[in-house]
Amino acid sequence: MGGGATRLYSALTQTSSSPLPLPPADTNLDPDFCKEKKGSPVCPPDPVELLRQCEEALRDRPPRLHRTFIHLGDGDGAPGSPIRVMQWNILAQALGEGLDSFVRCPLEALSWSRRKHLILEEILTYRPHIVCLQEVDHYFDTFQPVLASMGYSSSFCPKPWSPCLDVEGNNGPDGCALFFDQGRFELQDSANIRLSAMRIPTNQVAVVNTLRCRTTGRSVCVAVTHLKARSGWEWLRSAQGSDLLRHLQNLVQKQAGAPTGDPEPDIPLLICGDFNAVPTEEVYRRFSTSPLGLDSAYKKLSQDGLTEPQYTTWKIRPTGECCSTLDYIWYSQDTLRVDAVLEMPTEEQIGPNRLPSFSYPSDHLSLVCDFSFKE
């Protein structure tokens, strides 16, 4: 790891209850998106132009996965445009090239020069108001400056012992990042949380922002997390999930009793994450039965409204093929309404070599939903 990345890592390993400071102004920015103008780095501010730039860079790739929104409106939402939320494990670059061993994915498809355009294309295509990402190891040089130029504010929390640091030529630790459109929201509170199990700090983190909607004046508490991976760690995921729920309950109670303005007793929650847990795991049950009144938005795609998608990740590793549902968008069902859900691509669209691929940059599919505040 180069000197700049080493300095950056030493600053990032200090998890705290407030947003981490940005790196020094001379941080190297991605030259494909940021150019020098009057002595300072500038990113293209027009999302339409940036999307065109991504598409031009990807002109030789196969067709992108075509996905459409399934609209669900039942008429009890507050007036105004819905809030679009994206949840996505984007696959850390160091892990994709170094540790994850996607045996059916060509190395060229895993190159950062290609993947960064695919990732930004996905975000720009759906233009969410809130973007929750995991396995982010190019926050400071790519995602923060590029999305900031389009009006997004953000928070980032790295893993204390990121496996990315074990990969030669890495770009620093990976972690969770939360972006929000400043034209739609203003930040009220922010916290970076290191999740614990039985009071012992673990290597997993969460970012929590309380945002006030400029359209409705109502607040929403948004969390992004990435729980412990691999079979055999179900107990740890359950403990981490319980710890996150405890933090969120305390935070909502604190916000509800805030001295400024009228108290807001029912601040809605949006919890996005790669839980590394199938729906039969204990951590899923803890969220679905929580006194916070949470439901999983992607169950809305099923005919009975009770079943998760068949998969949110599909990959082939040396140990075999893995097709599982591990990613979720949880929401407060008493105060938020799901208006639309982005459908999953079919097995035929994904292709026999699965993910990632020349068409799609991650082994996890993005989840995108439109929400409204209930009256």
GROMACS .gro file of C-alpha atoms in nm, residues 117 119 207:
model
    3
  117HIS     CA    1  -1.798   0.302  -1.498
  119ILE     CA    2  -2.101   0.106  -1.083
  207VAL     CA    3  -2.340   0.428   0.918
   0.00000   0.00000   0.00000
